[in-house]
Amino acid sequence: MRIDIRKTYKLYIGGAFPRSESGRTYEVRDAKSKFIANPAQASRKDLRDAVTAARSAFGGWSSATAFNRSQILYRIAEMMEARSEEFVEEIALLEGISRVAAKKQVDQAIDAWVWYSGWCDKISTVAGSTNPISGPFYNFTVPESVGVVGVFPAQKSALLGLVQAIAPVIAGGNTAVVVASQKFPLCAVTLSEALATSDLPGGVVNILTGITSELAPWMGAHMDVDAIDATGLSKELDKEVRVSGADNLKRIHKFSSSDTPQRMLAFMEYKTVWHPIGI
Amino acid sequence: MLTKIGTFTRTMHGNPFSPLTFFRYNSYVQLVDGTDTSIRRFLKQLPGVDQVGAESRAAMLATRSIKTTSKKWAIDCAISMIDLTTLEGSDTDGKVRALCTKAVHPDPTDPSVPSVGAICVYNDKVATARKHLDTIGGKSIPVAAVSTAFPSGRASLEVKKQDTLDALNNGATEIDMVIDRGAFLSGDLVKVFTEIVYIKELCADRAHLKVILETGELVTLDNVRRASHLAMAAGADFIKTSTGKISPAATAPVVLVMLEAVRDWYAMTGIRIGVKPAGGIRTTKDAIKQLVLVRETAGEEWLTPKLFRIGASALLNDLLMQRMKLRNGNYAGPNYVTLD
């Protein structure tokens, strides 16, 4: 008889897979309340380290060419495809749905990467503009990344909500600190393993698992986080994060629709350039 | 020139330290008279360093957890010990002035932050730094100049003396000289010794002398201990780990050995020599580890900017961010401290 080799569900920070600095883990149960795994329970210091990693990755990622980012996002789709069995298994177990329905969710998630991969080098053309002005200037506006984005994906979705939250953030050139769904964190860890093998520079996406209400206030108050996707936050937490986030004017958004360039543009800011002509 | 002032017998690391003759050479005490025989006899008596022991002791001290009020104290203590440094070929007067402003008021939004220990620049920027510090209320902050053909130390004695004189005439009150590592490694201890003696003579009462050992090039901890004692015997007021130009720089075991050296020197002579780790200390955690090393090795008396300095530039911003975190409860970001 062979003993099972079980996976240790760890955090993903700066391209590495550490356990929580606090040494804590918490229990994850399936739809029938049966124990499945003990993923790491991230502490505020893990969050701080993740923000530091995201900040140091930001320069390289935001200045990479849009075409290069597009290739890397497509590569993530390829890597997820290879692991789709594992995702199906985890989704079926956690959400308590059939394997067929789970497979559909995985396919949709992979397609979302391909979709946003296409948007990387088109968003500035579609959302940017050349502006008519009365003066000897060439005047144009382009959207640019805002910086480090804290991401709280939808709580009720094991994989699809997660991908739909991360993909638009990094497609726009931001780096992300993701706090995975508290109840369904396993797909997030498996996704991080796909990310680690897909040419995505370490630190561009950092994934924490743990108690959302413990981490959200620290994300909201962190002065080096520029924006937050608050989709997965409860009403109370959303309010708390909006109040503390006002300190450094964080852009805080909640989304109900998926796969729309608006989700990219929410984490981009417009830059207008006045270029003198005719002199 | 040499005046005999007494003979002492002390123990060192539990071993009897054979009687040595002390000489007073100008105003400082020497254990050796400058001849090759005397230097070798002196350094031979130093016990070897247990490298494994030093590393594990340093690693053990690094696990100390310093929190809340102690952390607040440690951060302010570390800020007041920083030799805020810029040693780039691209240094301009503007950059030096900006650094001086930061030295006096590290955090303009919080007047309770202490000033740093000193400003450390190349000798041609000393005058700029001194003048700017005086105009903005930083009269008490000394200006240190790196000297003697920093960082390599590859120049004639005349050039090294002139380098030091320039800095002194421009108003430097601390001189950071480098030793000739090539001479030390090839066994020409007299050359190393006499260079320090000459530079010390120039500094006299005008400036503090810090001697940079560049431990990254000395290879072994035994050499670090020997070089430390050699520098102190020649008249150093401070011993400094590194130039910051090569790696590894101020590693914990090296700092531990140097702190032991000043502790032993104090036991032998009653004179307290300072220690300055420099290079590679970038985070608050690193700085606090250094303070723990000082407290546990040399003793509390060394926890003052007069006897312990940290050569750094990026460290100050991290200390300020940690200080903001303690004050506001939120994690701070690099957007809220100045870029150097």
Coordinates of C-alpha atoms in Angstrom, one line a residue:
Chain A
M1 CA 0.0 0.0 0.0
R2 CA 1.2 3.5 -0.8
I3 CA 0.6 6.4 1.5
D4 CA -1.1 9.4 -0.2
I5 CA 1.1 12.3 -1.1
R6 CA -1.1 15.3 -0.3
K7 CA -0.5 18.8 -1.4
T8 CA 0.4 21.5 1.1
Y9 CA -1.7 24.6 0.3
K10 CA 0.7 27.5 0.7
L11 CA 0.7 31.2 0.0
Y12 CA 2.2 32.8 -3.2
I13 CA 4.3 35.9 -2.5
G14 CA 6.9 37.4 -4.7
G15 CA 7.1 34.2 -6.9
A16 CA 7.7 31.9 -3.9
F17 CA 5.5 29.6 -2.0
P18 CA 6.0 30.4 1.7
R19 CA 3.8 29.2 4.6
S20 CA 2.2 32.0 6.6
E21 CA 4.8 33.9 8.7
S22 CA 2.4 33.3 11.6
G23 CA 2.6 29.5 11.2
R24 CA -1.3 29.4 11.2
T25 CA -3.6 27.3 9.1
Y26 CA -7.4 27.0 8.9
E27 CA -9.8 24.3 8.0
V28 CA -11.5 24.1 4.6
R29 CA -14.5 21.9 4.3
D30 CA -16.4 20.7 1.3
A31 CA -20.1 21.3 0.4
K32 CA -21.0 18.4 2.8
S33 CA -19.0 19.9 5.6
K34 CA -16.4 17.1 5.3
F35 CA -12.8 18.2 6.0
I36 CA -10.6 18.7 2.9
A37 CA -7.5 20.6 3.7
N38 CA -5.6 23.0 5.9
P39 CA -4.4 26.0 3.8
A40 CA -2.2 28.7 5.3
Q41 CA -4.0 31.4 7.2
A42 CA -2.2 34.6 6.1
S43 CA -1.4 37.3 8.7
R44 CA -1.1 41.1 8.3
K45 CA 2.6 40.6 7.9
D46 CA 2.1 38.3 5.0
L47 CA -0.1 40.9 3.5
R48 CA 2.6 43.5 4.1
D49 CA 5.2 41.3 2.5
A50 CA 2.9 40.7 -0.5
V51 CA 2.4 44.4 -1.0
T52 CA 6.2 44.9 -0.9
A53 CA 6.6 42.2 -3.5
A54 CA 3.9 43.7 -5.7
R55 CA 5.4 47.1 -5.4
S56 CA 8.9 46.0 -6.5
A57 CA 7.4 44.0 -9.4
F58 CA 5.3 47.0 -10.5
G59 CA 8.1 48.8 -12.4
G60 CA 9.0 46.0 -14.6
W61 CA 5.4 44.8 -15.3
S62 CA 3.9 48.2 -16.0
S63 CA 6.7 49.1 -18.4
A64 CA 6.7 45.8 -20.2
T65 CA 5.3 46.2 -23.7
A66 CA 1.5 45.5 -23.9
F67 CA 2.3 42.8 -26.4
N68 CA 4.6 41.0 -24.0
R69 CA 1.9 41.2 -21.3
S70 CA -0.6 39.8 -23.7
Q71 CA 1.7 36.8 -24.5
I72 CA 2.2 36.1 -20.8
L73 CA -1.6 36.1 -20.2
Y74 CA -2.1 33.7 -23.0
R75 CA 0.6 31.5 -21.5
I76 CA -1.3 31.4 -18.2
A77 CA -4.3 30.1 -20.2
E78 CA -2.1 27.3 -21.6
M79 CA -0.7 26.4 -18.2
M80 CA -4.2 26.3 -16.7
E81 CA -5.4 24.0 -19.5
A82 CA -2.7 21.5 -18.5
R83 CA -4.0 21.5 -14.9
S84 CA -7.7 21.6 -15.7
E85 CA -8.3 18.1 -14.2
E86 CA -7.0 19.4 -10.8
F87 CA -9.3 22.5 -11.0
V88 CA -12.3 20.4 -11.9
E89 CA -11.7 18.1 -9.0
E90 CA -11.4 21.0 -6.5
I91 CA -14.4 23.0 -7.8
A92 CA -16.6 19.9 -7.8
L93 CA -15.5 19.2 -4.2
L94 CA -15.8 22.7 -2.8
E95 CA -18.9 24.0 -4.6
G96 CA -20.6 20.6 -4.5
I97 CA -21.5 20.7 -8.2
S98 CA -21.2 18.1 -10.9
R99 CA -17.9 17.5 -12.7
V100 CA -19.6 18.6 -16.0
A101 CA -20.6 22.0 -14.4
A102 CA -17.1 22.3 -12.9
K103 CA -15.5 21.6 -16.2
K104 CA -17.6 24.4 -17.8
Q105 CA -16.4 26.8 -15.1
V106 CA -12.8 25.9 -15.8
D107 CA -13.2 26.4 -19.5
Q108 CA -14.8 29.8 -18.9
A109 CA -11.9 30.8 -16.6
I110 CA -9.3 29.8 -19.2
D111 CA -11.2 31.6 -21.9
A112 CA -11.2 34.7 -19.7
W113 CA -7.4 34.8 -19.7
V114 CA -7.4 34.5 -23.5
W115 CA -10.0 37.3 -23.7
Y116 CA -8.0 39.7 -21.5
S117 CA -4.8 38.6 -23.2
G118 CA -6.3 40.1 -26.4
W119 CA -7.2 43.3 -24.6
C120 CA -3.7 44.1 -23.3
D121 CA -2.5 45.9 -26.4
K122 CA -5.9 47.2 -27.5
I123 CA -7.2 48.9 -24.4
S124 CA -5.1 52.1 -25.0
T125 CA -6.4 52.4 -28.6
V126 CA -10.0 51.8 -27.6
A127 CA -10.1 53.9 -24.5
G128 CA -7.5 56.5 -25.4
S129 CA -8.1 59.4 -27.7
T130 CA -6.6 62.3 -29.6
N131 CA -8.3 65.4 -28.5
P132 CA -9.4 68.4 -30.6
I133 CA -8.1 71.6 -29.0
S134 CA -7.6 75.1 -30.2
G135 CA -3.9 75.6 -29.9
P136 CA -0.6 74.5 -31.5
F137 CA -0.5 71.2 -29.6
Y138 CA -0.9 67.6 -30.4
N139 CA -3.1 66.5 -27.5
F140 CA -3.8 62.8 -26.7
T141 CA -5.0 60.8 -23.8
V142 CA -4.0 57.2 -22.8
P143 CA -5.0 55.0 -19.9
E144 CA -2.1 53.9 -17.7
S145 CA -1.9 51.4 -14.8
V146 CA -2.5 52.8 -11.2
G147 CA -0.1 50.6 -9.3
V148 CA -0.6 47.9 -6.6
V149 CA -4.2 46.7 -6.5
G150 CA -5.7 44.7 -3.6
V151 CA -8.1 42.1 -5.0
F152 CA -11.0 40.5 -3.0
P153 CA -12.6 38.2 -5.6
A154 CA -16.2 37.0 -5.4
Q155 CA -16.6 34.7 -2.3
K156 CA -19.0 32.3 -3.8
S157 CA -16.9 31.2 -6.8
A158 CA -14.0 28.8 -6.5
L159 CA -12.2 29.7 -9.7
L160 CA -14.1 31.8 -12.2
G161 CA -14.6 34.8 -9.9
L162 CA -11.0 34.7 -9.0
V163 CA -9.7 34.7 -12.6
Q164 CA -12.3 37.4 -13.6
A165 CA -10.9 39.6 -10.9
I166 CA -7.1 39.0 -11.4
A167 CA -6.9 39.0 -15.2
P168 CA -8.2 42.6 -15.8
V169 CA -6.0 44.0 -13.1
I170 CA -2.7 42.6 -14.4
A171 CA -3.8 43.0 -18.1
G172 CA -3.8 46.7 -17.5
G173 CA -0.2 46.6 -16.1
N174 CA -1.0 46.7 -12.4
T175 CA 0.3 44.2 -9.9
A176 CA -2.1 42.4 -7.5
V177 CA -2.3 41.3 -3.9
V178 CA -5.2 38.8 -3.9
V179 CA -7.0 37.6 -0.8
A180 CA -8.7 34.4 -2.0
S181 CA -12.3 33.4 -1.2
Q182 CA -12.2 32.4 2.4
K183 CA -14.4 29.3 1.9
F184 CA -13.0 28.2 -1.5
P185 CA -9.3 29.0 -1.4
L186 CA -7.9 25.8 -2.9
C187 CA -8.3 26.8 -6.6
A188 CA -6.4 30.0 -5.8
V189 CA -3.4 28.0 -4.6
T190 CA -3.6 25.8 -7.7
L191 CA -3.9 28.8 -9.9
S192 CA -0.7 30.3 -8.3
E193 CA 1.1 27.1 -9.3
A194 CA 0.0 27.7 -12.9
L195 CA 1.1 31.4 -12.6
A196 CA 4.5 30.4 -11.3
T197 CA 5.2 28.3 -14.4
S198 CA 3.9 30.8 -17.0
D199 CA 6.6 33.5 -17.5
L200 CA 4.7 35.8 -15.2
P201 CA 7.4 37.7 -13.2
G202 CA 7.4 36.9 -9.5
G203 CA 5.4 39.5 -7.4
V204 CA 3.0 40.5 -10.2
V205 CA 0.3 38.4 -8.7
N206 CA 0.5 37.5 -5.0
I207 CA -2.1 35.2 -3.5
L208 CA -3.0 35.0 0.2
T209 CA -5.5 32.6 1.7
G210 CA -7.1 33.2 5.1
I211 CA -9.8 35.1 7.0
T212 CA -11.1 37.9 4.8
S213 CA -12.3 40.1 7.8
E214 CA -8.8 39.8 9.3
L215 CA -6.9 41.0 6.2
A216 CA -9.3 43.5 4.6
P217 CA -8.8 46.3 7.2
W218 CA -5.0 46.2 6.7
M219 CA -5.4 46.3 3.0
G220 CA -7.7 49.3 3.2
A221 CA -5.3 51.2 5.5
H222 CA -2.1 50.3 3.7
M223 CA -0.6 53.5 2.2
D224 CA 1.2 51.6 -0.6
V225 CA -2.0 50.0 -2.1
D226 CA -3.4 52.2 -4.8
A227 CA -6.7 50.6 -5.5
I228 CA -9.0 47.8 -4.3
D229 CA -11.4 45.4 -6.1
A230 CA -13.9 45.0 -3.2
T231 CA -16.2 42.6 -5.0
G232 CA -15.8 39.9 -2.4
L233 CA -16.2 42.1 0.7
S234 CA -19.3 42.1 2.9
K235 CA -21.2 45.4 3.3
E236 CA -19.5 46.2 6.7
L237 CA -16.0 45.4 5.4
D238 CA -16.6 47.3 2.2
K239 CA -17.5 50.4 4.3
E240 CA -14.5 50.0 6.5
V241 CA -12.2 49.7 3.6
R242 CA -13.7 52.7 1.9
V243 CA -13.2 54.9 5.0
S244 CA -9.6 53.9 5.7
G245 CA -8.8 53.8 2.0
A246 CA -9.8 57.5 1.7
D247 CA -6.5 58.3 3.5
N248 CA -4.5 57.8 0.3
L249 CA -7.3 58.2 -2.2
K250 CA -7.6 54.5 -3.1
R251 CA -9.8 53.7 -6.1
I252 CA -12.2 51.2 -4.7
H253 CA -14.6 49.4 -7.0
K254 CA -17.2 46.6 -6.7
F255 CA -18.2 44.7 -9.8
S256 CA -21.3 42.7 -10.7
S257 CA -20.6 42.0 -14.3
S258 CA -17.6 40.1 -15.7
D259 CA -15.5 40.1 -18.8
T260 CA -15.8 43.7 -19.7
P261 CA -13.0 46.2 -20.5
Q262 CA -14.6 48.4 -17.8
R263 CA -13.0 46.1 -15.2
M264 CA -9.6 47.0 -16.7
L265 CA -10.3 50.7 -17.0
A266 CA -11.4 50.8 -13.3
F267 CA -7.8 50.2 -12.4
M268 CA -6.2 52.5 -14.9
E269 CA -5.9 56.3 -14.9
Y270 CA -5.9 58.6 -17.8
K271 CA -2.8 60.6 -18.8
T272 CA -3.2 63.5 -21.2
V273 CA -0.1 64.8 -23.0
W274 CA 0.2 68.2 -24.6
H275 CA 2.8 68.0 -27.3
P276 CA 3.8 71.3 -29.0
I277 CA 3.7 71.3 -32.8
G278 CA 4.6 73.7 -35.5
I279 CA 7.4 75.4 -33.7
Chain B
M1 CA 58.2 60.9 21.0
L2 CA 57.3 57.8 22.8
T3 CA 56.7 57.9 26.6
K4 CA 56.4 54.8 28.6
I5 CA 53.4 55.0 30.8
G6 CA 53.2 51.5 32.4
T7 CA 53.0 47.8 32.1
F8 CA 49.8 45.8 32.4
T9 CA 48.9 42.2 32.7
R10 CA 45.3 41.4 31.7
T11 CA 43.4 38.4 30.5
M12 CA 41.7 38.0 27.3
H13 CA 39.0 35.4 26.5
G14 CA 40.2 33.7 29.7
N15 CA 43.8 33.4 28.4
P16 CA 46.6 35.3 30.1
F17 CA 47.7 38.2 28.1
S18 CA 51.4 38.5 28.6
P19 CA 52.7 41.8 30.0
L20 CA 52.8 44.5 27.4
T21 CA 54.3 47.9 27.5
F22 CA 52.0 50.8 27.0
F23 CA 53.4 53.9 25.3
R24 CA 51.8 57.2 25.1
Y25 CA 52.4 58.5 21.6
N26 CA 51.4 62.1 21.3
S27 CA 47.9 62.0 22.9
Y28 CA 46.8 58.4 22.5
V29 CA 47.8 55.1 24.0
Q30 CA 49.6 52.5 22.0
L31 CA 50.3 48.9 22.7
V32 CA 53.0 48.6 20.2
D33 CA 55.8 50.9 19.2
G34 CA 55.4 50.5 15.4
T35 CA 58.1 47.9 14.7
D36 CA 57.3 44.7 12.9
T37 CA 58.4 42.6 15.9
S38 CA 56.2 44.5 18.3
I39 CA 53.1 44.3 16.0
R40 CA 53.6 40.6 15.3
R41 CA 54.1 39.9 19.0
F42 CA 51.0 41.8 19.9
L43 CA 48.7 40.2 17.2
K44 CA 50.1 36.7 17.9
Q45 CA 48.7 36.8 21.3
L46 CA 45.1 37.1 20.0
P47 CA 43.2 33.9 20.3
G48 CA 41.8 32.5 17.1
V49 CA 38.1 33.1 16.3
D50 CA 35.8 30.1 16.6
Q51 CA 34.0 30.7 13.3
V52 CA 31.2 28.2 13.8
G53 CA 30.7 29.6 17.3
A54 CA 30.7 33.2 16.1
E55 CA 28.2 32.4 13.3
S56 CA 25.8 30.6 15.6
R57 CA 26.0 33.2 18.3
A58 CA 25.2 35.9 15.7
A59 CA 22.4 33.9 14.3
M60 CA 21.0 33.2 17.8
L61 CA 21.0 36.9 18.7
A62 CA 19.2 37.7 15.4
T63 CA 16.2 35.8 16.5
R64 CA 15.4 38.3 19.3
S65 CA 11.9 39.8 18.9
I66 CA 11.8 43.5 19.7
K67 CA 8.3 44.9 19.8
T68 CA 6.1 47.9 20.8
T69 CA 7.9 50.4 23.1
S70 CA 11.3 48.8 22.8
K71 CA 10.9 48.9 19.0
K72 CA 10.0 52.6 19.1
W73 CA 13.1 53.2 21.2
A74 CA 15.3 51.1 18.9
I75 CA 14.0 52.9 15.8
D76 CA 14.8 56.3 17.2
C77 CA 18.2 55.1 18.6
A78 CA 19.0 53.7 15.1
I79 CA 18.1 56.9 13.4
S80 CA 20.4 58.9 15.7
M81 CA 23.2 56.5 14.9
I82 CA 23.0 56.6 11.1
D83 CA 25.9 58.1 9.1
L84 CA 23.7 59.2 6.2
T85 CA 25.9 58.4 3.3
T86 CA 26.2 59.3 -0.4
L87 CA 29.4 58.0 -2.1
E88 CA 28.6 58.1 -5.8
G89 CA 30.6 59.4 -8.7
S90 CA 27.4 61.2 -9.7
D91 CA 27.0 63.2 -6.4
T92 CA 26.2 66.8 -7.0
D93 CA 26.1 69.8 -4.6
G94 CA 22.3 69.6 -4.9
K95 CA 22.1 66.0 -3.8
V96 CA 24.4 66.6 -0.9
R97 CA 22.3 69.6 0.3
A98 CA 19.1 67.5 0.0
L99 CA 20.8 64.8 2.0
C100 CA 21.8 67.3 4.7
T101 CA 18.3 68.6 4.9
K102 CA 17.1 65.1 5.4
A103 CA 19.8 64.5 8.1
V104 CA 18.5 67.4 10.2
H105 CA 14.8 66.6 9.8
P106 CA 14.5 63.0 8.6
D107 CA 10.6 63.3 8.6
P108 CA 9.4 66.8 7.9
T109 CA 5.9 65.9 9.0
D110 CA 7.1 64.8 12.5
P111 CA 9.5 67.0 14.5
S112 CA 9.9 64.3 17.1
V113 CA 12.2 62.3 14.8
P114 CA 15.8 62.7 15.9
S115 CA 18.5 64.0 13.6
V116 CA 21.0 61.4 12.2
G117 CA 24.5 60.8 13.6
A118 CA 26.5 62.3 10.8
I119 CA 26.7 63.0 7.0
C120 CA 29.2 61.0 5.1
V121 CA 30.5 62.2 1.8
Y122 CA 33.6 62.4 -0.4
N123 CA 36.1 65.1 0.6
D124 CA 35.2 67.5 -2.2
K125 CA 31.6 67.7 -1.0
V126 CA 32.5 68.3 2.7
A127 CA 32.4 72.1 2.4
T128 CA 29.0 72.1 0.7
A129 CA 27.6 69.8 3.4
R130 CA 29.1 71.7 6.3
K131 CA 27.8 75.1 5.0
H132 CA 24.3 73.8 4.3
L133 CA 24.1 72.0 7.7
D134 CA 25.1 75.2 9.4
T135 CA 22.5 77.3 7.6
I136 CA 19.6 75.0 8.3
G137 CA 20.2 74.4 12.0
G138 CA 22.3 71.3 11.8
K139 CA 25.4 72.7 13.5
S140 CA 25.6 69.8 15.8
I141 CA 25.7 67.2 13.0
P142 CA 29.3 66.3 12.1
V143 CA 30.4 65.8 8.5
A144 CA 32.5 62.7 7.9
A145 CA 34.7 62.4 4.8
V146 CA 35.9 59.1 3.3
S147 CA 39.6 59.4 2.8
T148 CA 43.0 57.8 1.8
A149 CA 42.0 57.0 -1.7
F150 CA 38.7 55.5 -0.8
P151 CA 37.5 52.8 -1.6
S152 CA 40.6 50.9 -2.8
G153 CA 43.2 52.6 -0.7
R154 CA 45.6 52.2 -3.6
A155 CA 47.7 55.4 -3.5
S156 CA 50.9 56.7 -2.1
L157 CA 51.1 57.9 1.5
E158 CA 51.5 61.4 0.3
V159 CA 48.3 61.3 -1.7
K160 CA 46.5 59.8 1.2
K161 CA 47.7 62.5 3.6
Q162 CA 46.7 65.2 1.2
D163 CA 43.3 63.6 0.7
T164 CA 42.8 63.7 4.5
L165 CA 44.1 67.3 4.8
D166 CA 41.7 68.5 2.2
A167 CA 38.8 67.0 4.0
L168 CA 39.9 68.5 7.3
N169 CA 40.5 71.9 5.8
N170 CA 37.0 71.8 4.4
G171 CA 35.5 71.2 7.8
A172 CA 35.3 67.5 8.2
T173 CA 35.2 66.4 11.8
E174 CA 35.3 62.7 11.1
I175 CA 37.6 60.9 8.8
D176 CA 36.7 57.5 7.4
M177 CA 40.1 56.0 6.2
V178 CA 40.6 52.7 4.5
I179 CA 43.4 50.4 5.3
D180 CA 45.7 49.0 2.7
R181 CA 44.2 45.5 2.4
G182 CA 46.8 44.3 0.0
A183 CA 49.5 45.1 2.5
F184 CA 47.6 43.5 5.3
L185 CA 47.0 40.3 3.4
S186 CA 50.7 40.1 2.2
G187 CA 51.9 40.5 5.8
D188 CA 53.2 44.0 5.6
L189 CA 51.6 45.0 8.9
V190 CA 54.0 47.9 9.5
K191 CA 52.7 49.6 6.3
V192 CA 49.1 49.3 7.5
F193 CA 50.0 50.4 11.0
T194 CA 52.1 53.4 10.0
E195 CA 49.5 54.7 7.6
I196 CA 46.9 54.8 10.3
V197 CA 49.4 56.5 12.7
Y198 CA 50.1 59.2 10.1
I199 CA 46.5 59.8 9.4
K200 CA 45.7 59.9 13.1
E201 CA 48.5 62.4 13.5
L202 CA 46.8 64.7 10.9
C203 CA 43.4 64.3 12.6
A204 CA 44.8 65.0 16.0
D205 CA 42.2 66.9 18.0
R206 CA 40.4 68.2 14.9
A207 CA 38.7 65.0 13.8
H208 CA 37.6 61.5 14.9
L209 CA 39.3 58.7 13.0
K210 CA 37.3 55.8 11.7
V211 CA 39.4 53.0 10.2
I212 CA 37.7 50.9 7.5
L213 CA 38.9 47.3 7.5
E214 CA 36.9 46.2 4.4
T215 CA 36.2 42.9 6.0
G216 CA 34.8 41.4 2.8
E217 CA 38.4 41.4 1.5
L218 CA 39.9 40.1 4.7
V219 CA 38.5 36.6 4.0
T220 CA 38.6 35.1 7.6
L221 CA 37.2 36.2 10.9
D222 CA 40.7 35.7 12.4
N223 CA 41.9 38.4 10.0
V224 CA 39.1 40.6 11.1
R225 CA 40.1 40.3 14.7
R226 CA 43.8 40.9 13.9
A227 CA 43.0 44.0 11.8
S228 CA 40.7 45.4 14.4
H229 CA 43.4 45.2 17.1
L230 CA 46.0 46.5 14.7
A231 CA 43.8 49.5 13.9
M232 CA 43.0 50.2 17.6
A233 CA 46.7 49.9 18.5
A234 CA 47.5 52.4 15.8
G235 CA 45.1 55.0 17.2
A236 CA 41.7 54.4 15.6
D237 CA 38.7 56.0 17.4
F238 CA 36.3 53.8 15.5
I239 CA 36.6 50.6 13.5
K240 CA 34.4 50.3 10.5
T241 CA 33.5 47.1 8.6
S242 CA 33.3 48.1 5.0
T243 CA 33.3 50.7 2.3
G244 CA 29.9 49.6 1.1
K245 CA 31.4 49.1 -2.4
I246 CA 32.0 45.4 -2.2
S247 CA 29.9 42.5 -1.0
P248 CA 29.7 40.8 1.6
A249 CA 29.8 43.9 3.8
A250 CA 28.6 44.2 7.4
T251 CA 27.6 40.5 8.1
A252 CA 26.5 39.7 11.7
P253 CA 29.5 37.5 12.6
V254 CA 32.0 40.2 11.4
V255 CA 30.3 42.8 13.5
L256 CA 30.2 40.4 16.4
V257 CA 34.0 39.8 16.2
M258 CA 34.6 43.6 16.0
L259 CA 32.4 44.3 18.9
E260 CA 34.3 41.6 20.9
A261 CA 37.5 43.4 19.9
V262 CA 36.4 46.8 21.3
R263 CA 35.1 45.1 24.4
D264 CA 38.5 43.4 25.0
W265 CA 40.3 46.6 24.2
Y266 CA 38.3 48.4 26.8
A267 CA 39.2 45.6 29.3
M268 CA 42.9 46.1 28.5
T269 CA 43.2 49.8 28.3
G270 CA 40.1 51.4 29.7
I271 CA 39.5 53.1 26.4
R272 CA 36.2 52.7 24.5
I273 CA 36.6 52.4 20.8
G274 CA 33.5 52.8 18.5
V275 CA 32.2 50.4 15.9
K276 CA 30.6 51.3 12.6
P277 CA 29.0 48.6 10.4
A278 CA 28.4 49.8 6.9
G279 CA 26.9 48.3 3.8
G280 CA 24.0 45.9 3.4
I281 CA 22.0 47.2 6.3
R282 CA 18.8 48.2 4.6
T283 CA 15.8 47.4 6.8
T284 CA 14.7 48.2 10.3
K285 CA 15.0 44.6 11.1
D286 CA 18.7 44.6 10.1
A287 CA 19.3 47.7 12.2
I288 CA 17.6 46.3 15.3
K289 CA 19.6 43.1 15.0
Q290 CA 22.8 45.3 15.0
L291 CA 21.6 47.0 18.2
V292 CA 21.0 43.6 19.9
L293 CA 24.5 42.5 18.9
V294 CA 25.9 45.7 20.4
R295 CA 24.0 45.4 23.6
E296 CA 24.8 41.7 24.1
T297 CA 28.5 41.9 23.0
A298 CA 30.1 45.2 23.9
G299 CA 27.4 46.3 26.4
E300 CA 24.9 49.1 26.9
E301 CA 27.6 51.8 27.1
W302 CA 28.1 51.4 23.3
L303 CA 24.5 52.2 22.5
T304 CA 25.2 55.8 21.8
P305 CA 26.1 57.6 18.5
K306 CA 29.5 58.4 20.1
L307 CA 30.4 54.7 20.0
F308 CA 28.2 53.1 17.5
R309 CA 27.2 54.2 14.0
I310 CA 25.5 52.6 11.1
G311 CA 26.7 53.6 7.6
A312 CA 23.6 53.6 5.4
S313 CA 21.4 55.5 3.0
A314 CA 18.3 53.4 2.2
L315 CA 17.9 52.3 5.8
L316 CA 16.7 55.7 6.9
N317 CA 13.5 55.5 4.8
D318 CA 12.6 52.1 6.1
L319 CA 13.1 53.3 9.7
L320 CA 10.8 56.2 9.0
M321 CA 8.2 54.0 7.4
Q322 CA 8.2 51.7 10.4
R323 CA 8.0 54.7 12.7
M324 CA 4.9 55.9 10.8
K325 CA 3.4 52.5 11.2
L326 CA 3.9 52.6 14.9
R327 CA 2.4 56.1 15.0
N328 CA -0.6 55.7 12.8
G329 CA -1.3 52.0 13.0
N330 CA -1.2 51.7 9.2
Y331 CA 1.5 50.3 6.9
A332 CA 3.3 53.2 5.3
G333 CA 4.3 53.4 1.7
P334 CA 7.5 54.7 0.0
N335 CA 5.5 57.6 -1.5
Y336 CA 5.5 59.3 1.9
V337 CA 9.3 59.5 2.4
T338 CA 11.8 61.3 0.2
L339 CA 13.6 59.7 -2.6
D340 CA 17.4 60.0 -2.3

